[in-house]
Amino acid sequence: MESNLIKHYSIFIRPISIIAHLIIINAIFYYFGYYDNVFFVAFLNVAWLVTAVFSKIYFFHRTITVTSVVRQLSIHFAIFALIVMSYYAVGHKVLVLKQFMFLLLYIVLSVTLFRSLYFTALRRYRVGGKNYRRVVLLGSNKSLKPLANFMMNRSDFGYKIIGYFSDLTNPKLSYEEPADRAFFKKPNGDIPFLGTTEDLKTFIEQNIIDEIYCSLSETDDQTLKQIIDLGDKKVISIKLVPDSKDVLTKNLKLEYYGFVPVFSLRSFPLERPLARYSKRLFDIIFSLFVIVFVMSWVIPILFILIKLDSKGPLFFNQTREGLKGETFTCFKFRSMTPNSRSDFDQTVKNDHRITRVGKFIRKTSIDELPQFFNVLMGTMSVVGPRPHMPNQSKIFKSVVDKYMVRHFIKPGITGLAQVRGYRGEIETEKDIIQRINADIFYLENWSFVMDINIIIKTFIKMILGDEKAY
């Protein structure tokens, strides 16, 4: 994995908050004597998590306001209370309303207090230089000055401006004097000037960058296209800063940093918290079902068959590239004889390395079942672009212009490209282009119905067999 794909985001922020909230509500319900049975405990926790999907209380945007937090918590507590009361009503159980209201008050106060302390600690953590996003600015006119001041004065939001680039020889720029570059000020010094637009292209290739903010008035169409292409290849978020609050196109996402309007490019459905959490909840439930009811008996059978067929382990582990280009260990049932070229050579038709049992489990895609452990761990999704080996990605991104765009979402066990027949050996440039186009279409047009449709088609192919599954 290339160095500029390394991110500074903490993976613990949301899980810590979720676990703490669950501990709080369970402790309070237990204290008030509302722990009826195991089913109620499970119902209580699921109700809290499902409600969180709709209230978005675990959507930790860096610039979220106190008003938004209060609104989210209010919606969450109201829905959660109604769900719990409905449980007692449907079950014809006795509910002492006065005691229940005190219980809810304890939950509201406890969760709100924890939320406040947690956000305070998180922002202090960012002020200390942790959990930050590395940012560069393209332009030096007045549209970027308020944004730069906002980021510099609110270090608790965790934006670290590395520097800015500007090309004042461009006739579309607002400023003509080099001295205009020096207006960027902050309490402890100037923001470094790093060069021209051409220098930015080189800088992106050689440095770790998370986001690029471009001034629309200083960036011509050709330059912007080049920056967007580089951002796609390096998995860098590109954001546009206009000189006015006019929305240029309905496909752009408008956000506000204080009073500064900023447009986000490459917006897609799974950026929405509700969509993302729903997909993750489905992944957890579906993977648990497969692991408990399918793999529990498949593993012993395959262990015997694979061991009798050839020497080597039951599982085959391989490094693949996933979300944001980060590598992870992908699990599979071993279908080949152990060899030193497995991480470099793609599988071809009639590959001599494939064992007799391997031919069957590859034909039926049973060899992919262990990846449900990856799904449960969060490194993969049930549906998404198939993960590639790092050396393959290095080759493919030199061939396909938008190859790295597929890394904006988690890889999947199956995907749109696979059910459309784009799988198996890659023999021509057209083969990989078709797959990437299908992956990007899925990313930009995702829906829960699409996921279900892909899963059904995958199941049918497993039963009937896929001629390209070898």
JSON list of C-alpha atoms in Angstrom, two decimals, residues 334-414:
[
{"chain": "A", "resi": 334, "resn": "ARG", "atom": "CA", "xyz": [-7.46, -23.36, 0.52]},
{"chain": "A", "resi": 335, "resn": "SER", "atom": "CA", "xyz": [-8.13, -24.57, -3.03]},
{"chain": "A", "resi": 336, "resn": "MET", "atom": "CA", "xyz": [-4.54, -24.82, -4.30]},
{"chain": "A", "resi": 337, "resn": "THR", "atom": "CA", "xyz": [-1.39, -26.65, -3.37]},
{"chain": "A", "resi": 338, "resn": "PRO", "atom": "CA", "xyz": [0.84, -24.37, -1.27]},
{"chain": "A", "resi": 339, "resn": "ASN", "atom": "CA", "xyz": [3.08, -22.33, -3.59]},
{"chain": "A", "resi": 340, "resn": "SER", "atom": "CA", "xyz": [5.28, -19.25, -3.45]},
{"chain": "A", "resi": 341, "resn": "ARG", "atom": "CA", "xyz": [3.54, -17.50, -6.38]},
{"chain": "A", "resi": 342, "resn": "SER", "atom": "CA", "xyz": [0.05, -17.28, -4.88]},
{"chain": "A", "resi": 343, "resn": "ASP", "atom": "CA", "xyz": [0.46, -13.58, -4.02]},
{"chain": "A", "resi": 344, "resn": "PHE", "atom": "CA", "xyz": [1.68, -12.65, -7.49]},
{"chain": "A", "resi": 345, "resn": "ASP", "atom": "CA", "xyz": [0.09, -14.83, -10.18]},
{"chain": "A", "resi": 346, "resn": "GLN", "atom": "CA", "xyz": [-3.61, -14.67, -10.97]},
{"chain": "A", "resi": 347, "resn": "THR", "atom": "CA", "xyz": [-5.56, -17.88, -11.32]},
{"chain": "A", "resi": 348, "resn": "VAL", "atom": "CA", "xyz": [-6.04, -19.06, -14.91]},
{"chain": "A", "resi": 349, "resn": "LYS", "atom": "CA", "xyz": [-8.28, -21.68, -16.47]},
{"chain": "A", "resi": 350, "resn": "ASN", "atom": "CA", "xyz": [-7.01, -25.23, -15.87]},
{"chain": "A", "resi": 351, "resn": "ASP", "atom": "CA", "xyz": [-4.46, -23.89, -13.39]},
{"chain": "A", "resi": 352, "resn": "HIS", "atom": "CA", "xyz": [-2.23, -26.82, -12.33]},
{"chain": "A", "resi": 353, "resn": "ARG", "atom": "CA", "xyz": [-2.06, -25.46, -8.77]},
{"chain": "A", "resi": 354, "resn": "ILE", "atom": "CA", "xyz": [-5.77, -26.11, -8.11]},
{"chain": "A", "resi": 355, "resn": "THR", "atom": "CA", "xyz": [-6.52, -29.33, -6.21]},
{"chain": "A", "resi": 356, "resn": "ARG", "atom": "CA", "xyz": [-9.39, -31.74, -6.93]},
{"chain": "A", "resi": 357, "resn": "VAL", "atom": "CA", "xyz": [-11.41, -30.45, -3.99]},
{"chain": "A", "resi": 358, "resn": "GLY", "atom": "CA", "xyz": [-10.34, -26.94, -4.94]},
{"chain": "A", "resi": 359, "resn": "LYS", "atom": "CA", "xyz": [-12.00, -27.23, -8.35]},
{"chain": "A", "resi": 360, "resn": "PHE", "atom": "CA", "xyz": [-15.35, -27.97, -6.71]},
{"chain": "A", "resi": 361, "resn": "ILE", "atom": "CA", "xyz": [-15.23, -25.29, -4.01]},
{"chain": "A", "resi": 362, "resn": "ARG", "atom": "CA", "xyz": [-14.06, -22.67, -6.53]},
{"chain": "A", "resi": 363, "resn": "LYS", "atom": "CA", "xyz": [-16.75, -23.65, -9.05]},
{"chain": "A", "resi": 364, "resn": "THR", "atom": "CA", "xyz": [-19.44, -23.24, -6.38]},
{"chain": "A", "resi": 365, "resn": "SER", "atom": "CA", "xyz": [-17.66, -20.27, -4.70]},
{"chain": "A", "resi": 366, "resn": "ILE", "atom": "CA", "xyz": [-17.62, -22.18, -1.39]},
{"chain": "A", "resi": 367, "resn": "ASP", "atom": "CA", "xyz": [-13.95, -21.18, -1.04]},
{"chain": "A", "resi": 368, "resn": "GLU", "atom": "CA", "xyz": [-15.12, -17.60, -0.37]},
{"chain": "A", "resi": 369, "resn": "LEU", "atom": "CA", "xyz": [-17.24, -18.51, 2.70]},
{"chain": "A", "resi": 370, "resn": "PRO", "atom": "CA", "xyz": [-14.51, -17.69, 5.29]},
{"chain": "A", "resi": 371, "resn": "GLN", "atom": "CA", "xyz": [-14.75, -14.07, 4.14]},
{"chain": "A", "resi": 372, "resn": "PHE", "atom": "CA", "xyz": [-17.89, -13.81, 6.25]},
{"chain": "A", "resi": 373, "resn": "PHE", "atom": "CA", "xyz": [-15.43, -13.58, 9.16]},
{"chain": "A", "resi": 374, "resn": "ASN", "atom": "CA", "xyz": [-13.97, -10.55, 7.34]},
{"chain": "A", "resi": 375, "resn": "VAL", "atom": "CA", "xyz": [-17.48, -9.11, 7.09]},
{"chain": "A", "resi": 376, "resn": "LEU", "atom": "CA", "xyz": [-18.13, -9.63, 10.79]},
{"chain": "A", "resi": 377, "resn": "MET", "atom": "CA", "xyz": [-14.77, -7.99, 11.60]},
{"chain": "A", "resi": 378, "resn": "GLY", "atom": "CA", "xyz": [-15.68, -4.98, 9.45]},
{"chain": "A", "resi": 379, "resn": "THR", "atom": "CA", "xyz": [-12.93, -5.22, 6.84]},
{"chain": "A", "resi": 380, "resn": "MET", "atom": "CA", "xyz": [-15.37, -6.37, 4.15]},
{"chain": "A", "resi": 381, "resn": "SER", "atom": "CA", "xyz": [-19.06, -6.17, 3.28]},
{"chain": "A", "resi": 382, "resn": "VAL", "atom": "CA", "xyz": [-21.33, -8.89, 1.91]},
{"chain": "A", "resi": 383, "resn": "VAL", "atom": "CA", "xyz": [-21.69, -6.89, -1.32]},
{"chain": "A", "resi": 384, "resn": "GLY", "atom": "CA", "xyz": [-19.09, -4.57, -2.80]},
{"chain": "A", "resi": 385, "resn": "PRO", "atom": "CA", "xyz": [-16.15, -4.44, -5.24]},
{"chain": "A", "resi": 386, "resn": "ARG", "atom": "CA", "xyz": [-13.98, -7.56, -5.01]},
{"chain": "A", "resi": 387, "resn": "PRO", "atom": "CA", "xyz": [-10.68, -6.88, -3.21]},
{"chain": "A", "resi": 388, "resn": "HIS", "atom": "CA", "xyz": [-7.48, -7.20, -5.23]},
{"chain": "A", "resi": 389, "resn": "MET", "atom": "CA", "xyz": [-3.92, -8.01, -4.23]},
{"chain": "A", "resi": 390, "resn": "PRO", "atom": "CA", "xyz": [-1.67, -4.92, -3.81]},
{"chain": "A", "resi": 391, "resn": "ASN", "atom": "CA", "xyz": [0.52, -5.86, -6.77]},
{"chain": "A", "resi": 392, "resn": "GLN", "atom": "CA", "xyz": [-2.59, -6.22, -8.97]},
{"chain": "A", "resi": 393, "resn": "SER", "atom": "CA", "xyz": [-3.89, -2.82, -7.86]},
{"chain": "A", "resi": 394, "resn": "LYS", "atom": "CA", "xyz": [-0.56, -1.26, -8.77]},
{"chain": "A", "resi": 395, "resn": "ILE", "atom": "CA", "xyz": [-0.91, -2.61, -12.31]},
{"chain": "A", "resi": 396, "resn": "PHE", "atom": "CA", "xyz": [-4.63, -1.93, -12.72]},
{"chain": "A", "resi": 397, "resn": "LYS", "atom": "CA", "xyz": [-4.51, 1.72, -11.63]},
{"chain": "A", "resi": 398, "resn": "SER", "atom": "CA", "xyz": [-1.92, 2.40, -14.31]},
{"chain": "A", "resi": 399, "resn": "VAL", "atom": "CA", "xyz": [-4.35, 1.01, -16.88]},
{"chain": "A", "resi": 400, "resn": "VAL", "atom": "CA", "xyz": [-7.74, 2.24, -15.63]},
{"chain": "A", "resi": 401, "resn": "ASP", "atom": "CA", "xyz": [-7.99, 5.97, -14.95]},
{"chain": "A", "resi": 402, "resn": "LYS", "atom": "CA", "xyz": [-10.63, 5.76, -12.18]},
{"chain": "A", "resi": 403, "resn": "TYR", "atom": "CA", "xyz": [-9.47, 2.47, -10.66]},
{"chain": "A", "resi": 404, "resn": "MET", "atom": "CA", "xyz": [-8.94, 3.79, -7.10]},
{"chain": "A", "resi": 405, "resn": "VAL", "atom": "CA", "xyz": [-12.50, 5.19, -6.90]},
{"chain": "A", "resi": 406, "resn": "ARG", "atom": "CA", "xyz": [-13.70, 1.68, -6.02]},
{"chain": "A", "resi": 407, "resn": "HIS", "atom": "CA", "xyz": [-11.80, 1.98, -2.72]},
{"chain": "A", "resi": 408, "resn": "PHE", "atom": "CA", "xyz": [-14.20, 4.63, -1.39]},
{"chain": "A", "resi": 409, "resn": "ILE", "atom": "CA", "xyz": [-16.31, 1.74, -0.01]},
{"chain": "A", "resi": 410, "resn": "LYS", "atom": "CA", "xyz": [-15.56, -1.62, 1.61]},
{"chain": "A", "resi": 411, "resn": "PRO", "atom": "CA", "xyz": [-14.81, -4.58, -0.68]},
{"chain": "A", "resi": 412, "resn": "GLY", "atom": "CA", "xyz": [-17.38, -7.36, -0.85]},
{"chain": "A", "resi": 413, "resn": "ILE", "atom": "CA", "xyz": [-17.64, -11.14, -1.01]},
{"chain": "A", "resi": 414, "resn": "THR", "atom": "CA", "xyz": [-19.72, -10.67, -4.14]}
]
